[in-house]
Amino acid sequence: MIDATTTIAVLAAGGDEVEGLDLFLPPEYDIIGSAIVLAFIAFFFYKKILPRFTEILDERTAKIEGGLNQAQAAQEEAERLIAEYKQLLSEARTEAGSIREGARTEASQILAEAQTKASAEAERILENASRQIEAERQAAAISLRNDVGTLATELASKIVGESLDDVARQSRVVERFLDDLEASTTTPAAKGK
Amino acid sequence: MRIIAAVVLVTLFTMAAKRATLVPGRSQNIAEMALDFVRVNIAEEILGHSARKYLPMLTTMFFAILAFNITGVIPFLNIASTSLIAMPLVLALWTYLVYLSSGIKKFGVGGYLKNALFPPGIPVFLYILITPIEILQVFVFRPLTLALRLTANMIAGHLLLVLCFGASNFFFIHAAGAMKALSAVTLTAGLAFTLFEILVAGLQAYVFTLLTAVYINMAIEEEH
């Protein structure tokens, strides 16, 4: 190692006699060699290594930014969807409420209608019944009047036929008529027995 | 050996770049961490929004210097390429040209010189003092100190390592009796300095690149 150092020291000193400014300046080949090596390194760093890494860094930045933007977009989308759903929900709720309200109104309406209809029906039935009763009553009255008329005519003809002179005869006639009448009513009753 | 370092460096990063995907793997993570260190801690911290333009240069510088420095502690290479003045000189020249040209491109020759040599906000009579200092600063000291700082650090590190390991060798083989025990001490020191050199390799790469960024920033900044 000592040997190597001395050699280099001699080399650095130029080996030969050096004078003036040359004392301070290294030999030309050394400077040129250094420059070439440096240029070699610089070439690779300028042209190959740094552009590649810069590209990678930019790409990464772009990717991260893209990811962030995407995340933000997703977030906004989600918020928009939530708002939309909320609105839909409230709309649905309002609609449900109105439907319920409508149904209730309709139900009460139907009920009222049914009540009116039922009472009208009842009234109609009642009226029919009373009309029928009236008709029957009238029919009964007519037939009664006919019967009474017939009976009266019969009675009158009998009375006229017997030439009513006295009260005894008159009463006999009435008695007989009543007997006849009784007999005509009891005979069907006896038959029934 | 600088060629070996360059080839190794380029191969490593090219491999990482070739296999680079959107979701980083293990090697890509390491490569990205290293590149991010330059991008965030040096370029963007110093240059702000104009960092992107100078990023390739700063990245190249950082990793080239790191690779050239680290050869100092790798067995059989054993000497840092940057411990010879030529490489730091070329690097410093690069910085020099870039900060001058970007300053001139931004403000024009006159504008840049006025900005750099007659910094605004200073009483006029002080320019007698300031301007010569700034002339030396901008045109001589900055590149020279960059190159010398790096070279000197690497030479010193190399000398320390050589001293330690050489002493270990000497004490262990040639020294008599109890003196042999000293070789353990020097070997331990050598180990410690090797680790220290690894730190210095990274640190000097960082310092060089950081100063380059600072110089560029000073050249293109509106106000000092």
Coordinates of C-alpha atoms in Angstrom, one line a residue:
Chain A
M1 CA 0.0 0.0 0.0
I2 CA 2.9 2.3 0.7
D3 CA 4.3 1.5 -2.6
A4 CA 1.0 2.3 -4.4
T5 CA 0.8 5.6 -2.6
T6 CA 4.3 6.6 -3.6
T7 CA 3.7 5.7 -7.2
I8 CA 0.6 7.8 -7.2
A9 CA 2.3 10.6 -5.5
V10 CA 5.0 10.5 -8.2
L11 CA 2.3 10.3 -10.9
A12 CA 0.5 13.2 -9.4
A13 CA 3.6 15.2 -9.4
G14 CA 4.0 14.4 -13.0
G15 CA 7.0 12.2 -12.5
D16 CA 9.3 14.5 -14.4
E17 CA 10.5 18.0 -13.5
V18 CA 7.6 20.5 -13.7
E19 CA 7.9 24.2 -13.6
G20 CA 5.7 27.3 -13.3
L21 CA 1.9 26.9 -13.8
D22 CA 2.3 23.2 -14.6
L23 CA 3.0 22.7 -10.9
F24 CA -0.6 23.5 -10.2
L25 CA -2.2 21.9 -13.2
P26 CA -2.6 18.2 -13.5
P27 CA -1.4 16.6 -16.8
E28 CA -3.7 16.9 -19.7
Y29 CA -4.5 13.2 -20.0
D30 CA -5.8 13.3 -16.5
I31 CA -8.2 16.2 -17.1
I32 CA -9.4 14.7 -20.4
G33 CA -9.9 11.3 -18.8
S34 CA -11.8 12.8 -16.0
A35 CA -14.0 14.8 -18.4
I36 CA -14.7 11.7 -20.5
V37 CA -15.7 9.6 -17.5
L38 CA -17.8 12.4 -16.1
A39 CA -19.4 12.9 -19.5
F40 CA -20.1 9.1 -19.6
I41 CA -21.8 9.3 -16.3
A42 CA -23.7 12.5 -17.2
F43 CA -24.9 11.0 -20.4
F44 CA -26.5 8.1 -18.6
F45 CA -28.0 10.3 -15.9
Y46 CA -29.3 12.9 -18.4
K47 CA -30.6 10.5 -21.1
K48 CA -31.5 7.3 -19.4
I49 CA -31.8 7.2 -15.7
L50 CA -33.4 10.5 -14.7
P51 CA -36.0 10.7 -17.5
R52 CA -37.1 7.2 -16.6
F53 CA -37.4 8.0 -13.0
T54 CA -39.1 11.3 -13.7
E55 CA -41.5 9.5 -15.9
I56 CA -42.2 7.0 -13.2
L57 CA -42.7 9.8 -10.6
D58 CA -45.0 11.7 -12.9
E59 CA -46.9 8.6 -13.7
R60 CA -47.3 7.9 -10.1
T61 CA -48.4 11.4 -9.4
A62 CA -50.9 11.2 -12.2
K63 CA -52.1 7.8 -10.9
I64 CA -52.6 9.1 -7.4
E65 CA -54.3 12.2 -8.6
G66 CA -56.5 10.1 -10.9
G67 CA -57.3 7.9 -8.0
L68 CA -58.1 10.9 -5.8
N69 CA -60.3 12.4 -8.5
Q70 CA -62.0 9.1 -9.0
A71 CA -62.6 8.8 -5.3
Q72 CA -64.0 12.2 -5.2
A73 CA -66.2 11.6 -8.1
A74 CA -67.4 8.4 -6.5
Q75 CA -68.1 10.3 -3.3
E76 CA -70.1 12.9 -5.2
E77 CA -72.0 10.2 -7.0
A78 CA -72.8 8.5 -3.8
E79 CA -74.0 11.8 -2.2
R80 CA -76.1 12.5 -5.2
L81 CA -77.6 9.1 -5.1
I82 CA -78.4 9.4 -1.4
A83 CA -80.1 12.8 -2.0
E84 CA -82.0 11.2 -4.8
Y85 CA -83.1 8.3 -2.6
K86 CA -84.0 10.6 0.2
Q87 CA -86.2 12.6 -2.2
L88 CA -87.7 9.5 -3.6
L89 CA -88.4 8.3 -0.1
S90 CA -90.1 11.5 1.0
E91 CA -92.1 11.5 -2.2
A92 CA -93.1 8.0 -1.7
R93 CA -94.0 8.8 1.9
T94 CA -96.1 11.8 0.8
E95 CA -97.8 9.7 -1.8
A96 CA -98.5 6.9 0.7
G97 CA -100.0 9.5 3.0
S98 CA -102.2 11.0 0.3
I99 CA -103.3 7.5 -0.8
R100 CA -104.2 6.6 2.7
E101 CA -106.0 9.9 3.1
G102 CA -107.9 9.2 -0.1
A103 CA -108.7 5.7 0.9
R104 CA -110.1 6.9 4.2
T105 CA -112.2 9.6 2.5
E106 CA -113.4 7.0 0.0
A107 CA -114.3 4.5 2.7
S108 CA -116.3 7.0 4.6
Q109 CA -117.9 8.1 1.4
I110 CA -118.8 4.5 0.6
L111 CA -120.1 4.0 4.1
A112 CA -122.3 7.1 3.8
E113 CA -123.5 6.0 0.4
A114 CA -124.3 2.5 1.7
Q115 CA -126.2 4.0 4.6
T116 CA -128.2 6.3 2.4
K117 CA -128.9 3.4 0.0
A118 CA -129.9 1.1 2.9
S119 CA -132.2 3.7 4.4
A120 CA -133.7 4.4 1.0
E121 CA -134.2 0.7 0.5
A122 CA -135.8 0.3 3.8
E123 CA -138.1 3.2 3.1
R124 CA -139.0 1.8 -0.2
I125 CA -139.7 -1.6 1.3
L126 CA -141.8 0.0 4.0
E127 CA -143.7 2.1 1.4
N128 CA -144.3 -1.0 -0.7
A129 CA -145.6 -2.9 2.3
S130 CA -147.9 -0.1 3.4
R131 CA -149.1 0.3 -0.2
Q132 CA -149.8 -3.4 -0.4
I133 CA -151.7 -3.3 2.9
E134 CA -153.7 -0.3 1.7
A135 CA -154.5 -2.1 -1.5
E136 CA -155.5 -5.2 0.3
R137 CA -157.6 -3.2 2.7
Q138 CA -159.2 -1.5 -0.2
A139 CA -159.9 -4.8 -1.9
A140 CA -161.3 -6.1 1.4
A141 CA -163.5 -3.0 1.7
I142 CA -164.7 -3.4 -1.9
S143 CA -165.5 -7.1 -1.4
L144 CA -167.2 -6.4 1.9
R145 CA -169.2 -3.6 0.3
N146 CA -170.2 -6.1 -2.5
D147 CA -171.2 -8.7 0.1
V148 CA -173.0 -6.3 2.2
G149 CA -174.8 -5.0 -0.9
T150 CA -175.8 -8.5 -2.0
L151 CA -177.0 -9.3 1.5
A152 CA -178.9 -6.1 1.7
T153 CA -180.5 -6.6 -1.7
E154 CA -181.3 -10.2 -0.7
L155 CA -182.8 -9.1 2.5
A156 CA -184.7 -6.3 0.9
S157 CA -186.2 -8.6 -1.8
K158 CA -187.2 -11.0 0.9
I159 CA -188.7 -8.3 2.9
V160 CA -190.6 -7.0 -0.1
G161 CA -191.6 -10.5 -1.1
E162 CA -193.4 -11.2 2.2
S163 CA -195.5 -8.0 2.1
L164 CA -194.7 -6.7 5.4
D165 CA -198.0 -5.9 7.2
D166 CA -197.2 -6.1 10.7
V167 CA -194.5 -6.0 13.2
A168 CA -194.8 -9.7 14.0
R169 CA -194.4 -10.7 10.5
Q170 CA -191.7 -8.2 10.0
S171 CA -189.8 -9.6 12.9
R172 CA -190.4 -13.1 11.7
V173 CA -189.0 -12.3 8.4
V174 CA -185.9 -10.8 10.1
E175 CA -185.7 -13.8 12.4
R176 CA -185.8 -16.2 9.4
F177 CA -183.3 -14.2 7.5
L178 CA -180.9 -14.2 10.4
D179 CA -181.5 -17.9 10.9
D180 CA -180.7 -18.5 7.2
L181 CA -177.7 -16.4 7.6
E182 CA -176.6 -18.4 10.6
A183 CA -177.3 -21.6 9.0
S184 CA -175.3 -20.6 5.9
T185 CA -172.4 -19.7 8.1
T186 CA -172.6 -22.8 10.5
T187 CA -173.0 -25.3 7.7
P188 CA -169.5 -24.9 6.4
A189 CA -168.4 -24.9 10.0
A190 CA -170.2 -28.1 10.7
K191 CA -168.8 -29.6 7.5
G192 CA -165.4 -28.6 8.8
K193 CA -166.2 -30.7 12.0
Chain B
M1 CA -10.5 3.1 -11.2
R2 CA -12.7 6.0 -12.0
I3 CA -13.8 4.1 -15.0
I4 CA -14.7 1.1 -12.8
A5 CA -16.6 3.4 -10.5
A6 CA -18.4 5.1 -13.4
V7 CA -19.4 1.7 -14.9
V8 CA -20.6 0.4 -11.6
L9 CA -22.6 3.5 -10.8
V10 CA -24.2 3.7 -14.2
T11 CA -24.9 0.0 -14.3
L12 CA -26.6 0.1 -10.9
F13 CA -28.8 3.0 -11.8
T14 CA -29.6 1.8 -15.2
M15 CA -30.7 -1.5 -13.8
A16 CA -32.9 0.2 -11.3
A17 CA -34.3 2.5 -14.0
K18 CA -35.0 -0.4 -16.4
R19 CA -36.9 -2.3 -13.9
A20 CA -38.6 0.7 -12.6
T21 CA -42.4 0.4 -12.2
L22 CA -45.2 2.4 -10.8
V23 CA -45.2 0.4 -7.6
P24 CA -41.6 0.4 -6.5
G25 CA -39.7 -2.8 -5.6
R26 CA -36.9 -3.0 -3.1
S27 CA -34.0 -1.9 -5.4
Q28 CA -36.2 0.8 -7.0
N29 CA -37.1 2.2 -3.5
I30 CA -33.4 2.5 -2.7
A31 CA -32.7 4.2 -6.0
E32 CA -35.6 6.5 -5.6
M33 CA -34.6 7.4 -2.1
A34 CA -31.1 8.3 -3.3
L35 CA -32.5 10.3 -6.2
D36 CA -35.1 12.0 -4.0
F37 CA -32.3 13.0 -1.5
V38 CA -30.7 15.1 -4.3
R39 CA -34.0 16.3 -5.7
V40 CA -35.6 17.3 -2.4
N41 CA -32.8 18.1 0.0
I42 CA -30.5 19.8 -2.4
A43 CA -32.2 20.9 -5.6
E44 CA -35.6 21.9 -4.4
E45 CA -34.4 23.2 -1.0
I46 CA -31.9 25.6 -2.6
L47 CA -33.3 26.3 -6.0
G48 CA -37.0 26.1 -5.3
H49 CA -39.1 26.1 -8.4
S50 CA -36.2 26.4 -10.9
A51 CA -34.8 23.1 -9.5
R52 CA -36.1 20.9 -12.3
K53 CA -33.8 22.5 -14.9
Y54 CA -30.6 21.8 -12.9
L55 CA -31.7 18.5 -11.4
P56 CA -29.9 16.3 -13.9
M57 CA -26.6 18.2 -13.4
L58 CA -26.9 18.1 -9.6
T59 CA -27.8 14.4 -9.6
T60 CA -25.0 13.5 -11.9
M61 CA -22.6 15.5 -9.8
F62 CA -23.7 14.0 -6.5
F63 CA -23.6 10.4 -7.6
A64 CA -20.4 10.8 -9.6
I65 CA -18.6 12.3 -6.7
L66 CA -20.0 9.8 -4.3
A67 CA -18.8 6.9 -6.5
F68 CA -15.4 8.5 -7.1
N69 CA -15.1 9.1 -3.3
I70 CA -16.2 5.7 -2.2
T71 CA -13.4 4.0 -4.3
G72 CA -11.1 5.2 -1.6
V73 CA -12.4 2.6 0.9
I74 CA -13.0 -0.2 -1.5
P75 CA -10.2 -2.9 -1.3
F76 CA -8.0 -3.1 -4.4
L77 CA -9.2 0.3 -5.7
N78 CA -8.1 2.0 -2.5
I79 CA -7.8 5.5 -3.8
A80 CA -10.5 8.0 -4.4
S81 CA -10.6 9.3 -8.0
T82 CA -11.4 12.7 -6.5
S83 CA -8.1 12.7 -4.5
L84 CA -6.4 13.6 -7.8
I85 CA -7.0 17.2 -8.5
A86 CA -8.1 16.6 -12.1
M87 CA -11.5 15.2 -11.4
P88 CA -12.6 17.8 -8.9
L89 CA -11.2 20.5 -11.2
V90 CA -13.3 19.3 -14.0
L91 CA -16.3 19.1 -11.8
A92 CA -15.7 22.6 -10.5
L93 CA -15.2 23.9 -14.0
W94 CA -18.6 22.4 -14.9
T95 CA -20.2 24.2 -11.9
Y96 CA -18.3 27.4 -12.9
L97 CA -19.5 27.4 -16.5
V98 CA -23.1 26.5 -15.5
Y99 CA -23.5 29.2 -12.9
L100 CA -21.9 31.9 -15.1
S101 CA -23.9 30.9 -18.1
S102 CA -27.2 30.7 -16.3
G103 CA -26.6 34.1 -14.7
I104 CA -25.7 35.6 -18.0
K105 CA -28.7 34.0 -19.7
K106 CA -31.0 35.4 -17.2
F107 CA -29.8 38.9 -16.7
G108 CA -27.4 39.5 -19.7
V109 CA -23.7 40.0 -19.3
G110 CA -24.0 43.5 -17.8
G111 CA -26.9 42.6 -15.7
Y112 CA -25.3 39.6 -14.3
L113 CA -22.0 41.3 -13.5
K114 CA -23.8 44.2 -11.9
N115 CA -25.9 41.8 -9.8
A116 CA -23.0 39.7 -8.8
L117 CA -20.3 42.3 -8.3
F118 CA -22.3 45.2 -7.0
P119 CA -24.8 43.5 -4.7
P120 CA -27.8 45.8 -4.2
G121 CA -28.7 47.2 -0.7
I122 CA -25.1 48.1 0.2
P123 CA -23.9 51.7 0.8
V124 CA -22.1 52.9 -2.4
F125 CA -18.7 53.5 -0.8
L126 CA -18.5 49.9 0.4
Y127 CA -18.3 48.8 -3.2
I128 CA -14.7 49.8 -3.1
L129 CA -14.3 46.9 -0.7
I130 CA -17.0 44.6 -1.8
T131 CA -16.5 44.6 -5.6
P132 CA -12.9 43.3 -5.6
I133 CA -13.9 40.6 -3.1
E134 CA -16.8 39.6 -5.2
I135 CA -14.7 39.5 -8.4
L136 CA -12.3 37.1 -6.7
Q137 CA -15.2 35.2 -5.2
V138 CA -17.2 34.7 -8.4
F139 CA -14.3 34.2 -10.8
V140 CA -11.6 32.5 -8.8
F141 CA -12.5 31.3 -5.3
R142 CA -15.7 29.5 -5.9
P143 CA -14.5 26.9 -8.4
L144 CA -11.1 26.7 -6.8
T145 CA -12.4 26.1 -3.3
L146 CA -14.9 23.5 -4.6
A147 CA -12.1 21.6 -6.3
L148 CA -9.6 22.0 -3.5
R149 CA -12.0 21.2 -0.7
L150 CA -12.9 17.9 -2.3
T151 CA -9.4 16.9 -3.2
A152 CA -7.9 17.9 0.1
N153 CA -10.6 15.9 2.0
M154 CA -10.0 12.8 -0.1
I155 CA -6.2 13.1 0.1
A156 CA -6.3 13.5 3.8
G157 CA -8.6 10.5 4.2
H158 CA -6.4 8.4 2.0
L159 CA -3.3 9.5 4.0
L160 CA -5.0 8.6 7.3
L161 CA -6.0 5.2 6.0
V162 CA -2.6 4.5 4.6
L163 CA -1.0 5.6 7.8
C164 CA -3.1 3.4 9.9
F165 CA -2.9 0.3 7.8
G166 CA 0.8 0.8 7.1
A167 CA 1.5 1.2 10.8
S168 CA -0.5 -1.9 11.5
N169 CA 1.6 -3.8 9.0
F170 CA 4.8 -2.4 10.4
F171 CA 4.0 -3.0 14.0
F172 CA 2.8 -6.5 13.4
I173 CA 5.6 -7.8 11.2
H174 CA 8.7 -5.7 11.9
A175 CA 8.3 -4.4 15.4
A176 CA 9.7 -6.3 18.3
G177 CA 7.9 -7.8 21.3
A178 CA 5.2 -5.7 23.0
M179 CA 5.2 -3.2 20.2
K180 CA 3.3 -5.8 18.2
A181 CA 0.3 -5.1 20.4
L182 CA 0.2 -1.5 19.0
S183 CA -0.8 -3.0 15.6
A184 CA -4.2 -3.8 17.2
V185 CA -4.7 -0.2 18.1
T186 CA -3.7 1.1 14.6
L187 CA -5.9 -1.5 13.0
T188 CA -8.8 -0.4 15.0
A189 CA -8.1 3.2 14.1
G190 CA -7.9 2.1 10.5
L191 CA -11.3 0.5 10.8
A192 CA -12.7 3.6 12.4
F193 CA -11.3 5.8 9.8
T194 CA -12.6 3.6 7.0
L195 CA -16.1 4.1 8.4
F196 CA -15.3 7.8 8.8
E197 CA -14.2 7.9 5.2
I198 CA -17.5 6.5 4.0
L199 CA -19.2 9.3 5.9
V200 CA -16.8 11.8 4.4
A201 CA -17.4 10.4 0.9
G202 CA -21.1 11.1 1.2
L203 CA -20.6 14.3 3.0
Q204 CA -18.2 15.8 0.5
A205 CA -20.5 14.7 -2.4
Y206 CA -23.3 16.5 -0.6
V207 CA -21.3 19.6 0.2
F208 CA -20.0 19.9 -3.4
T209 CA -23.5 19.5 -4.9
L210 CA -25.1 21.8 -2.3
L211 CA -22.6 24.5 -3.0
T212 CA -23.1 24.1 -6.7
A213 CA -26.8 24.6 -6.2
V214 CA -26.1 27.6 -4.0
Y215 CA -23.9 29.2 -6.6
I216 CA -26.4 28.6 -9.3
N217 CA -29.1 30.1 -7.1
M218 CA -27.0 33.1 -6.3
A219 CA -26.4 33.6 -10.1
I220 CA -30.1 33.4 -11.1
E221 CA -31.7 35.0 -8.0
E222 CA -33.3 38.4 -8.4
E223 CA -32.2 39.8 -5.0
H224 CA -29.4 38.6 -2.8

